[in-house]
C-alpha cells in the first residue's frame, strides 16, 4: 500500500494520532510545571525571600509559552471529533460529550482565566492572593486532565451506557459508573504523575544547563533541589500507578494486555513476564524470549492462581461474541423495519452488549447477517492489535520509568547533601535526560490507543465505522495543512523556549531586587539553610 | 427528574444560546480587537497597548468557544456531527486562525525585530478577522439549511462543497458578524486602551454600530423575501426519541416573519440587536465608554439570539432532505444526559461568572505604555 491509497479511515487516524501526540508535547509539561510553580511560590510566601519569587517568574515565563501552545492545539482535538469522527460523535456523544463539557465548565475555564491573573496579577494582588491564583491554576490543570481521562477511560472500558435502537446510539444509563470507571481513575493518576515527572525533568535539566555553565547558580540549585524531591515522588508514583493501570487493563482489556506481552497462548497461572523477545505476528509466536516467572500473573491478576489469557484463546472468545452480536444485529434490523416489534426489542436488549462485535464484520461485508464461519473467524482475528509496536513501546516506556527513579534518587541524594552541582557527570546526564519524559509519555499513549485497536470504543464501536462521510481529498488537505502549520509552530516554539532559557532570569526579569531584612549568602544546601 | 424531556430540551436550547452569546460577547471583543489591531494602532507602542488590553483575558474568553462546542457535543450530538463534518474545510480554516492567536499574543513581543512583529500583527489580525467571518458564514448557511441527509443508521452524508458555503447570503452574514465584532472590539478598546488608540477605536465602533443597524435590517428583508424557511408539518412528539427521521417538514421561500408572529416575544432579540447598536454608537460620541460597551454587548447578544429564534424549533435545517432537519425535539441527548449536564451548568456557570468578574475587577483600568514597559509579563 502506498500513501496515495490511504482511505478516509487511515487518514483520519493519522491526523488524529499526529495532532494528539503533538498536543501531548505540551500537556505533561503544563501539568508538572503548574504544580512546581505553586510549590515554589508557597516557599516564597512562607519565607518572603525574593529569589523564590524570581524562580516562579522565570519558570512561569517558560510555562506560559508552553501553555499557549497547549491551549492552541487542544481546540483542534475537541473539534476533530466533530469534523473527522462525525459518526462517533453521533453514536456516543450522549456519553462521551458530557465529561468533555464538564471539563470546560469545571477546569478549563478556571485554568484559562487564572493564567491571565498569574502573569498580570503580581502587582495587583496580595502575596497570598497571587499564591491562591497559582494553586487554583495547578488544581485546574489537574482537574482538566481528570475529565479528559474520564472520557478516554470510557473509550477503553465503556461502562454505564447502553444502546438505544430508537436513536441508534449509545446513551448514558449510569453516570456514576462513568465517573468512577476504574480504568479512568488508574489512567488519571498515571498520566498526571507522568506530567509531574516531565515538569521535574524539565526543571532539573535546564537547571543542570545553568550549573554546567556556572550561571544563575542561586536559582538553578534551588530549582534543581525542588525538582529532585518532587520528581522522585512523581517517578515512584508513575511506576507504581502504572502497575495499577496494568491491573485494570488485565481486568478490562485482556486483548491489549496479551498483545503488549506478545502472549499467543494462555499460560498456566501464574503467567511469566516476557522481558525481551521478537514477536512474529505471521507465525503467531515470539522468538528469543527472556522471561521472568510469575511476574505478569502478579501484575495483571494480583494473584498466583488466576490465568492470564493468551491471544489465541481470546480470539476464540471474540468469535463467540460476534455470533451473539449477530443476534443483536438481526433484532435491530427487525426494529428498523417495524418500530413496534416487541419481540425484537426484547431480543436486542438481551444481546445488545455484544452488538459492536457484529459491526466488526462490516469491514468484510456490508450484509453482515450473511457472514460465513470463515469470515467470522477473520473478523475475530482482526481484534488483535499490532503486536510489535505495543510490545516495544511498552518496554521502552517501562525502562524509562525505571531510569526516572534512578535519576531523581541520585538527584535527591546529591541535593540533600547540598552537592547537587558537584558532579559534572550527573549534570550532563540530567541535561541529556531532557527529552526522555516526552518519549515515555508518547509511547504510553501509543500503548493505550494502538492497543485499543481495532476498536474506537472497546467492544462497542470499531474505528473504521466512526469516521465522517468526508472525502479522502479533504482529509488529505487538512492533514497536510496541520503537518505544515504545526511544524512551523514547533520551530517557533522551540526557538522561543531556547531563547528564553539562554536569556536566563537576569536578562528576562531584570536585576534581582536586594533582599530586604534577613538576606544572607547562599549556603551549600539552600533548602536546609532556610 | 423534576423536568420532563420536552422542557429539558427547551432549557438546553436556551442554554446553547446563552453559551454562544457568552462566546460572542466575551471572545467576540478580542476577535474584534484583533481585527482592528493594524488599523487603530500604528506605532509599535500603540500596537502593544492594543494587544495588552486583551492579553490577560483572551485565554479565558476562548473557553467560551471550547465550552460552547463541548455543550453542543454533549447536548446536541447530532448537530455536532452534522455541522462540524459538513463545514469540514471551513472548520479547519477557523482552527488555524484560532491557533495563530495564542501563539501571536505570546510570541510577538518576545523578539525585537520589526518584520517579526509586523508579521505577528497581521497573523493576529487574521486570527480575529477569519473566525469572525467564518462563524458568520456558518450561521448564514444554517439559516438557509445545509445539504445533508441521514441513512437508516443515522450516518450523515454532506453533499455540499466548501465553495457552496460561500454563497451571497452566507457571505452577507459573515459581513454582519465582522461588523458586529468590530463594533464590540472597538467599544472594548475605547474603554481599556490609552489615547490616541482609544479615540480611534471609539470612532471605528461608532461607524460599525450604524452599519450593523442597516445590515440587520437588510438581512431581515432578505430572510423575509429570499431565503428558504422551514416548518414542521403534522405532529411531532416533543418528548420522543432523538431521531430526525420521524417527521415531515415543508419548505417555502421567505416568510421568516411567520415564526415571529407565532412567538411574539422573540421580537425582543432583533429589538435588542438594533437598540443596543444605536445606543452604543451614540454613547461613543460622548465617550461614555463603559455604558457603550454594555450596550454593544446587548446588541451582540441580540444578533446571536436573532439567528437562533429565527430558526426555532430548527437547529440546522437540511436543504437536501428537509424532513431530516435537526430540530430541538429530535437532535438532543437523552433525558438523563440533559438532566446531568443541566445540574453541572447550574453549579458551575455562576462560579465561572463570579471568578471571571473578579478577574476583570483585578485587571481594571486603562492599559498604558508605561505600565507595559514596567511589567516583564507584558506581551
PDB file of N, CA and C in Angstrom, chain B residues 27-108:
ATOM      1  N   UNK B  27     -15.456  36.347  23.847  1.00  0.00           N
ATOM      2  CA  UNK B  27     -14.379  36.163  22.887  1.00  0.00           C
ATOM      3  C   UNK B  27     -14.553  37.126  21.725  1.00  0.00           C
ATOM      4  N   UNK B  28     -15.817  37.538  21.503  1.00  0.00           N
ATOM      5  CA  UNK B  28     -16.096  38.440  20.383  1.00  0.00           C
ATOM      6  C   UNK B  28     -15.304  39.724  20.467  1.00  0.00           C
ATOM      7  N   UNK B  29     -15.188  40.285  21.687  1.00  0.00           N
ATOM      8  CA  UNK B  29     -14.474  41.556  21.721  1.00  0.00           C
ATOM      9  C   UNK B  29     -12.988  41.386  21.420  1.00  0.00           C
ATOM     10  N   UNK B  30     -12.403  40.232  21.812  1.00  0.00           N
ATOM     11  CA  UNK B  30     -10.984  40.143  21.458  1.00  0.00           C
ATOM     12  C   UNK B  30     -10.765  39.745  19.999  1.00  0.00           C
ATOM     13  N   UNK B  31     -11.748  39.068  19.378  1.00  0.00           N
ATOM     14  CA  UNK B  31     -11.668  38.895  17.924  1.00  0.00           C
ATOM     15  C   UNK B  31     -11.752  40.261  17.234  1.00  0.00           C
ATOM     16  N   UNK B  32     -12.673  41.100  17.742  1.00  0.00           N
ATOM     17  CA  UNK B  32     -12.820  42.436  17.164  1.00  0.00           C
ATOM     18  C   UNK B  32     -11.580  43.293  17.379  1.00  0.00           C
ATOM     19  N   UNK B  33     -11.005  43.206  18.574  1.00  0.00           N
ATOM     20  CA  UNK B  33      -9.788  43.965  18.862  1.00  0.00           C
ATOM     21  C   UNK B  33      -8.668  43.537  17.908  1.00  0.00           C
ATOM     22  N   UNK B  34      -8.541  42.212  17.698  1.00  0.00           N
ATOM     23  CA  UNK B  34      -7.501  41.721  16.790  1.00  0.00           C
ATOM     24  C   UNK B  34      -7.750  42.221  15.369  1.00  0.00           C
ATOM     25  N   UNK B  35      -9.031  42.259  14.963  1.00  0.00           N
ATOM     26  CA  UNK B  35      -9.355  42.743  13.619  1.00  0.00           C
ATOM     27  C   UNK B  35      -8.977  44.220  13.475  1.00  0.00           C
ATOM     28  N   UNK B  36      -9.170  44.976  14.542  1.00  0.00           N
ATOM     29  CA  UNK B  36      -8.874  46.413  14.492  1.00  0.00           C
ATOM     30  C   UNK B  36      -7.388  46.723  14.642  1.00  0.00           C
ATOM     31  N   UNK B  37      -6.629  45.739  15.154  1.00  0.00           N
ATOM     32  CA  UNK B  37      -5.228  45.999  15.536  1.00  0.00           C
ATOM     33  C   UNK B  37      -4.404  46.782  14.509  1.00  0.00           C
ATOM     34  N   UNK B  38      -4.355  46.343  13.230  1.00  0.00           N
ATOM     35  CA  UNK B  38      -3.463  47.077  12.324  1.00  0.00           C
ATOM     36  C   UNK B  38      -3.990  48.468  11.967  1.00  0.00           C
ATOM     37  N   UNK B  39      -5.261  48.729  12.243  1.00  0.00           N
ATOM     38  CA  UNK B  39      -5.871  49.970  11.765  1.00  0.00           C
ATOM     39  C   UNK B  39      -5.938  51.065  12.815  1.00  0.00           C
ATOM     40  N   UNK B  40      -6.183  50.690  14.070  1.00  0.00           N
ATOM     41  CA  UNK B  40      -6.284  51.743  15.089  1.00  0.00           C
ATOM     42  C   UNK B  40      -4.954  52.011  15.772  1.00  0.00           C
ATOM     43  N   UNK B  41      -3.967  51.124  15.556  1.00  0.00           N
ATOM     44  CA  UNK B  41      -2.672  51.309  16.209  1.00  0.00           C
ATOM     45  C   UNK B  41      -1.594  51.313  15.157  1.00  0.00           C
ATOM     46  N   UNK B  42      -0.751  52.343  15.184  1.00  0.00           N
ATOM     47  CA  UNK B  42       0.251  52.461  14.113  1.00  0.00           C
ATOM     48  C   UNK B  42       1.646  52.151  14.620  1.00  0.00           C
ATOM     49  N   UNK B  43       2.077  52.790  15.684  1.00  0.00           N
ATOM     50  CA  UNK B  43       3.439  52.528  16.166  1.00  0.00           C
ATOM     51  C   UNK B  43       3.470  51.218  16.944  1.00  0.00           C
ATOM     52  N   UNK B  44       4.697  50.743  17.181  1.00  0.00           N
ATOM     53  CA  UNK B  44       4.839  49.505  17.950  1.00  0.00           C
ATOM     54  C   UNK B  44       4.251  49.663  19.346  1.00  0.00           C
ATOM     55  N   UNK B  45       4.458  50.821  19.963  1.00  0.00           N
ATOM     56  CA  UNK B  45       3.933  51.060  21.302  1.00  0.00           C
ATOM     57  C   UNK B  45       2.411  50.995  21.307  1.00  0.00           C
ATOM     58  N   UNK B  46       1.783  51.621  20.319  1.00  0.00           N
ATOM     59  CA  UNK B  46       0.313  51.585  20.243  1.00  0.00           C
ATOM     60  C   UNK B  46      -0.199  50.164  20.071  1.00  0.00           C
ATOM     61  N   UNK B  47       0.524  49.430  19.226  1.00  0.00           N
ATOM     62  CA  UNK B  47       0.073  48.049  19.000  1.00  0.00           C
ATOM     63  C   UNK B  47       0.222  47.219  20.277  1.00  0.00           C
ATOM     64  N   UNK B  48       1.268  47.474  21.017  1.00  0.00           N
ATOM     65  CA  UNK B  48       1.412  46.720  22.278  1.00  0.00           C
ATOM     66  C   UNK B  48       0.279  47.079  23.234  1.00  0.00           C
ATOM     67  N   UNK B  49      -0.153  48.337  23.215  1.00  0.00           N
ATOM     68  CA  UNK B  49      -1.284  48.707  24.075  1.00  0.00           C
ATOM     69  C   UNK B  49      -2.515  47.879  23.692  1.00  0.00           C
ATOM     70  N   UNK B  50      -2.782  47.829  22.378  1.00  0.00           N
ATOM     71  CA  UNK B  50      -3.967  47.081  21.917  1.00  0.00           C
ATOM     72  C   UNK B  50      -3.869  45.620  22.349  1.00  0.00           C
ATOM     73  N   UNK B  51      -2.705  45.032  22.090  1.00  0.00           N
ATOM     74  CA  UNK B  51      -2.548  43.602  22.399  1.00  0.00           C
ATOM     75  C   UNK B  51      -2.685  43.359  23.893  1.00  0.00           C
ATOM     76  N   UNK B  52      -2.145  44.259  24.697  1.00  0.00           N
ATOM     77  CA  UNK B  52      -2.191  44.026  26.141  1.00  0.00           C
ATOM     78  C   UNK B  52      -3.551  44.335  26.764  1.00  0.00           C
ATOM     79  N   UNK B  53      -4.454  44.976  26.005  1.00  0.00           N
ATOM     80  CA  UNK B  53      -5.816  45.105  26.567  1.00  0.00           C
ATOM     81  C   UNK B  53      -6.497  43.736  26.636  1.00  0.00           C
ATOM     82  N   UNK B  54      -6.156  42.852  25.691  1.00  0.00           N
ATOM     83  CA  UNK B  54      -6.772  41.519  25.718  1.00  0.00           C
ATOM     84  C   UNK B  54      -5.803  40.453  26.208  1.00  0.00           C
ATOM     85  N   UNK B  55      -4.521  40.810  26.333  1.00  0.00           N
ATOM     86  CA  UNK B  55      -3.505  39.833  26.726  1.00  0.00           C
ATOM     87  C   UNK B  55      -3.859  38.972  27.929  1.00  0.00           C
ATOM     88  N   UNK B  56      -4.298  39.575  29.036  1.00  0.00           N
ATOM     89  CA  UNK B  56      -4.563  38.752  30.215  1.00  0.00           C
ATOM     90  C   UNK B  56      -5.887  37.991  30.171  1.00  0.00           C
ATOM     91  N   UNK B  57      -6.762  38.302  29.213  1.00  0.00           N
ATOM     92  CA  UNK B  57      -8.116  37.720  29.292  1.00  0.00           C
ATOM     93  C   UNK B  57      -8.511  36.830  28.116  1.00  0.00           C
ATOM     94  N   UNK B  58      -7.738  36.868  27.014  1.00  0.00           N
ATOM     95  CA  UNK B  58      -8.229  36.140  25.840  1.00  0.00           C
ATOM     96  C   UNK B  58      -8.325  34.646  26.084  1.00  0.00           C
ATOM     97  N   UNK B  59      -7.443  34.094  26.924  1.00  0.00           N
ATOM     98  CA  UNK B  59      -7.470  32.640  27.131  1.00  0.00           C
ATOM     99  C   UNK B  59      -8.789  32.225  27.786  1.00  0.00           C
ATOM    100  N   UNK B  60      -9.169  32.972  28.824  1.00  0.00           N
ATOM    101  CA  UNK B  60     -10.455  32.692  29.460  1.00  0.00           C
ATOM    102  C   UNK B  60     -11.599  32.883  28.482  1.00  0.00           C
ATOM    103  N   UNK B  61     -11.522  33.928  27.663  1.00  0.00           N
ATOM    104  CA  UNK B  61     -12.593  34.181  26.706  1.00  0.00           C
ATOM    105  C   UNK B  61     -12.761  33.049  25.710  1.00  0.00           C
ATOM    106  N   UNK B  62     -11.626  32.510  25.271  1.00  0.00           N
ATOM    107  CA  UNK B  62     -11.707  31.466  24.255  1.00  0.00           C
ATOM    108  C   UNK B  62     -12.368  30.203  24.797  1.00  0.00           C
ATOM    109  N   UNK B  63     -12.361  30.049  26.114  1.00  0.00           N
ATOM    110  CA  UNK B  63     -13.001  28.857  26.675  1.00  0.00           C
ATOM    111  C   UNK B  63     -14.502  28.872  26.402  1.00  0.00           C
ATOM    112  N   UNK B  64     -15.066  30.062  26.190  1.00  0.00           N
ATOM    113  CA  UNK B  64     -16.489  30.087  25.821  1.00  0.00           C
ATOM    114  C   UNK B  64     -16.730  29.312  24.536  1.00  0.00           C
ATOM    115  N   UNK B  65     -15.770  29.389  23.617  1.00  0.00           N
ATOM    116  CA  UNK B  65     -15.895  28.615  22.380  1.00  0.00           C
ATOM    117  C   UNK B  65     -15.743  27.125  22.670  1.00  0.00           C
ATOM    118  N   UNK B  66     -14.714  26.797  23.466  1.00  0.00           N
ATOM    119  CA  UNK B  66     -14.473  25.395  23.800  1.00  0.00           C
ATOM    120  C   UNK B  66     -15.686  24.821  24.528  1.00  0.00           C
ATOM    121  N   UNK B  67     -16.227  25.616  25.453  1.00  0.00           N
ATOM    122  CA  UNK B  67     -17.386  25.150  26.212  1.00  0.00           C
ATOM    123  C   UNK B  67     -18.623  25.066  25.309  1.00  0.00           C
ATOM    124  N   UNK B  68     -18.790  26.063  24.437  1.00  0.00           N
ATOM    125  CA  UNK B  68     -19.927  26.025  23.509  1.00  0.00           C
ATOM    126  C   UNK B  68     -19.881  24.760  22.669  1.00  0.00           C
ATOM    127  N   UNK B  69     -18.697  24.460  22.111  1.00  0.00           N
ATOM    128  CA  UNK B  69     -18.567  23.256  21.295  1.00  0.00           C
ATOM    129  C   UNK B  69     -18.797  22.014  22.152  1.00  0.00           C
ATOM    130  N   UNK B  70     -18.235  22.009  23.370  1.00  0.00           N
ATOM    131  CA  UNK B  70     -18.422  20.852  24.253  1.00  0.00           C
ATOM    132  C   UNK B  70     -19.884  20.649  24.604  1.00  0.00           C
ATOM    133  N   UNK B  71     -20.601  21.755  24.813  1.00  0.00           N
ATOM    134  CA  UNK B  71     -22.013  21.642  25.160  1.00  0.00           C
ATOM    135  C   UNK B  71     -22.824  21.135  23.973  1.00  0.00           C
ATOM    136  N   UNK B  72     -22.449  21.553  22.750  1.00  0.00           N
ATOM    137  CA  UNK B  72     -23.148  21.012  21.578  1.00  0.00           C
ATOM    138  C   UNK B  72     -22.883  19.511  21.484  1.00  0.00           C
ATOM    139  N   UNK B  73     -21.622  19.120  21.714  1.00  0.00           N
ATOM    140  CA  UNK B  73     -21.258  17.700  21.673  1.00  0.00           C
ATOM    141  C   UNK B  73     -22.109  16.915  22.683  1.00  0.00           C
ATOM    142  N   UNK B  74     -22.201  17.433  23.892  1.00  0.00           N
ATOM    143  CA  UNK B  74     -22.878  16.689  24.953  1.00  0.00           C
ATOM    144  C   UNK B  74     -24.397  16.756  24.829  1.00  0.00           C
ATOM    145  N   UNK B  75     -24.936  17.910  24.458  1.00  0.00           N
ATOM    146  CA  UNK B  75     -26.388  18.076  24.488  1.00  0.00           C
ATOM    147  C   UNK B  75     -27.031  17.907  23.115  1.00  0.00           C
ATOM    148  N   UNK B  76     -26.297  18.210  22.056  1.00  0.00           N
ATOM    149  CA  UNK B  76     -26.851  18.121  20.698  1.00  0.00           C
ATOM    150  C   UNK B  76     -25.879  17.369  19.804  1.00  0.00           C
ATOM    151  N   UNK B  77     -25.612  16.080  20.113  1.00  0.00           N
ATOM    152  CA  UNK B  77     -24.551  15.367  19.385  1.00  0.00           C
ATOM    153  C   UNK B  77     -24.788  15.296  17.876  1.00  0.00           C
ATOM    154  N   UNK B  78     -26.039  15.185  17.458  1.00  0.00           N
ATOM    155  CA  UNK B  78     -26.297  15.103  16.014  1.00  0.00           C
ATOM    156  C   UNK B  78     -25.916  16.413  15.334  1.00  0.00           C
ATOM    157  N   UNK B  79     -26.175  17.524  16.017  1.00  0.00           N
ATOM    158  CA  UNK B  79     -25.799  18.828  15.468  1.00  0.00           C
ATOM    159  C   UNK B  79     -24.279  18.949  15.384  1.00  0.00           C
ATOM    160  N   UNK B  80     -23.617  18.469  16.433  1.00  0.00           N
ATOM    161  CA  UNK B  80     -22.150  18.500  16.448  1.00  0.00           C
ATOM    162  C   UNK B  80     -21.594  17.737  15.250  1.00  0.00           C
ATOM    163  N   UNK B  81     -22.123  16.524  15.055  1.00  0.00           N
ATOM    164  CA  UNK B  81     -21.652  15.678  13.955  1.00  0.00           C
ATOM    165  C   UNK B  81     -21.936  16.333  12.608  1.00  0.00           C
ATOM    166  N   UNK B  82     -23.157  16.833  12.430  1.00  0.00           N
ATOM    167  CA  UNK B  82     -23.543  17.354  11.120  1.00  0.00           C
ATOM    168  C   UNK B  82     -22.817  18.659  10.808  1.00  0.00           C
ATOM    169  N   UNK B  83     -22.787  19.577  11.759  1.00  0.00           N
ATOM    170  CA  UNK B  83     -22.225  20.895  11.472  1.00  0.00           C
ATOM    171  C   UNK B  83     -20.713  20.829  11.295  1.00  0.00           C
ATOM    172  N   UNK B  84     -20.030  20.105  12.192  1.00  0.00           N
ATOM    173  CA  UNK B  84     -18.567  20.121  12.135  1.00  0.00           C
ATOM    174  C   UNK B  84     -18.043  19.349  10.923  1.00  0.00           C
ATOM    175  N   UNK B  85     -18.676  18.206  10.601  1.00  0.00           N
ATOM    176  CA  UNK B  85     -18.156  17.470   9.450  1.00  0.00           C
ATOM    177  C   UNK B  85     -18.662  18.085   8.154  1.00  0.00           C
ATOM    178  N   UNK B  86     -19.857  18.678   8.187  1.00  0.00           N
ATOM    179  CA  UNK B  86     -20.369  19.329   6.985  1.00  0.00           C
ATOM    180  C   UNK B  86     -19.531  20.531   6.596  1.00  0.00           C
ATOM    181  N   UNK B  87     -19.179  21.335   7.584  1.00  0.00           N
ATOM    182  CA  UNK B  87     -18.372  22.527   7.303  1.00  0.00           C
ATOM    183  C   UNK B  87     -16.883  22.207   7.477  1.00  0.00           C
ATOM    184  N   UNK B  88     -16.463  21.066   6.940  1.00  0.00           N
ATOM    185  CA  UNK B  88     -15.157  20.482   7.247  1.00  0.00           C
ATOM    186  C   UNK B  88     -13.974  21.440   7.021  1.00  0.00           C
ATOM    187  N   UNK B  89     -13.845  21.909   5.781  1.00  0.00           N
ATOM    188  CA  UNK B  89     -12.677  22.747   5.491  1.00  0.00           C
ATOM    189  C   UNK B  89     -12.784  24.103   6.181  1.00  0.00           C
ATOM    190  N   UNK B  90     -14.015  24.617   6.302  1.00  0.00           N
ATOM    191  CA  UNK B  90     -14.205  25.891   6.983  1.00  0.00           C
ATOM    192  C   UNK B  90     -13.737  25.788   8.434  1.00  0.00           C
ATOM    193  N   UNK B  91     -14.050  24.652   9.074  1.00  0.00           N
ATOM    194  CA  UNK B  91     -13.626  24.439  10.459  1.00  0.00           C
ATOM    195  C   UNK B  91     -12.108  24.409  10.558  1.00  0.00           C
ATOM    196  N   UNK B  92     -11.481  23.799   9.550  1.00  0.00           N
ATOM    197  CA  UNK B  92     -10.014  23.739   9.551  1.00  0.00           C
ATOM    198  C   UNK B  92      -9.425  25.158   9.482  1.00  0.00           C
ATOM    199  N   UNK B  93     -10.015  25.977   8.606  1.00  0.00           N
ATOM    200  CA  UNK B  93      -9.513  27.348   8.468  1.00  0.00           C
ATOM    201  C   UNK B  93      -9.692  28.105   9.792  1.00  0.00           C
ATOM    202  N   UNK B  94     -10.865  27.921  10.429  1.00  0.00           N
ATOM    203  CA  UNK B  94     -11.105  28.571  11.730  1.00  0.00           C
ATOM    204  C   UNK B  94     -10.064  28.125  12.745  1.00  0.00           C
ATOM    205  N   UNK B  95      -9.800  26.819  12.777  1.00  0.00           N
ATOM    206  CA  UNK B  95      -8.832  26.288  13.747  1.00  0.00           C
ATOM    207  C   UNK B  95      -7.461  26.921  13.555  1.00  0.00           C
ATOM    208  N   UNK B  96      -7.020  26.967  12.303  1.00  0.00           N
ATOM    209  CA  UNK B  96      -5.696  27.543  12.051  1.00  0.00           C
ATOM    210  C   UNK B  96      -5.667  28.998  12.501  1.00  0.00           C
ATOM    211  N   UNK B  97      -6.745  29.730  12.177  1.00  0.00           N
ATOM    212  CA  UNK B  97      -6.783  31.141  12.562  1.00  0.00           C
ATOM    213  C   UNK B  97      -6.770  31.273  14.081  1.00  0.00           C
ATOM    214  N   UNK B  98      -7.532  30.410  14.758  1.00  0.00           N
ATOM    215  CA  UNK B  98      -7.587  30.498  16.216  1.00  0.00           C
ATOM    216  C   UNK B  98      -6.252  30.129  16.844  1.00  0.00           C
ATOM    217  N   UNK B  99      -5.523  29.194  16.203  1.00  0.00           N
ATOM    218  CA  UNK B  99      -4.230  28.802  16.758  1.00  0.00           C
ATOM    219  C   UNK B  99      -3.227  29.947  16.619  1.00  0.00           C
ATOM    220  N   UNK B 100      -3.387  30.758  15.549  1.00  0.00           N
ATOM    221  CA  UNK B 100      -2.480  31.891  15.377  1.00  0.00           C
ATOM    222  C   UNK B 100      -2.567  32.860  16.551  1.00  0.00           C
ATOM    223  N   UNK B 101      -3.764  32.937  17.163  1.00  0.00           N
ATOM    224  CA  UNK B 101      -3.972  33.942  18.206  1.00  0.00           C
ATOM    225  C   UNK B 101      -3.098  33.731  19.439  1.00  0.00           C
ATOM    226  N   UNK B 102      -3.250  32.582  20.112  1.00  0.00           N
ATOM    227  CA  UNK B 102      -2.425  32.393  21.306  1.00  0.00           C
ATOM    228  C   UNK B 102      -0.946  32.540  20.999  1.00  0.00           C
ATOM    229  N   UNK B 103      -0.547  31.943  19.876  1.00  0.00           N
ATOM    230  CA  UNK B 103       0.853  31.968  19.538  1.00  0.00           C
ATOM    231  C   UNK B 103       1.290  33.403  19.262  1.00  0.00           C
ATOM    232  N   UNK B 104       0.449  34.129  18.540  1.00  0.00           N
ATOM    233  CA  UNK B 104       0.767  35.518  18.223  1.00  0.00           C
ATOM    234  C   UNK B 104       0.888  36.382  19.463  1.00  0.00           C
ATOM    235  N   UNK B 105      -0.092  36.277  20.368  1.00  0.00           N
ATOM    236  CA  UNK B 105      -0.044  37.059  21.603  1.00  0.00           C
ATOM    237  C   UNK B 105       1.259  36.804  22.346  1.00  0.00           C
ATOM    238  N   UNK B 106       1.583  35.510  22.448  1.00  0.00           N
ATOM    239  CA  UNK B 106       2.695  35.109  23.299  1.00  0.00           C
ATOM    240  C   UNK B 106       4.034  35.444  22.657  1.00  0.00           C
ATOM    241  N   UNK B 107       4.106  35.290  21.329  1.00  0.00           N
ATOM    242  CA  UNK B 107       5.416  35.322  20.684  1.00  0.00           C
ATOM    243  C   UNK B 107       5.794  36.698  20.136  1.00  0.00           C
ATOM    244  N   UNK B 108       4.801  37.513  19.816  1.00  0.00           N
ATOM    245  CA  UNK B 108       5.060  38.743  19.071  1.00  0.00           C
ATOM    246  C   UNK B 108       6.146  39.605  19.707  1.00  0.00           C
TER     247      UNK B 108
END
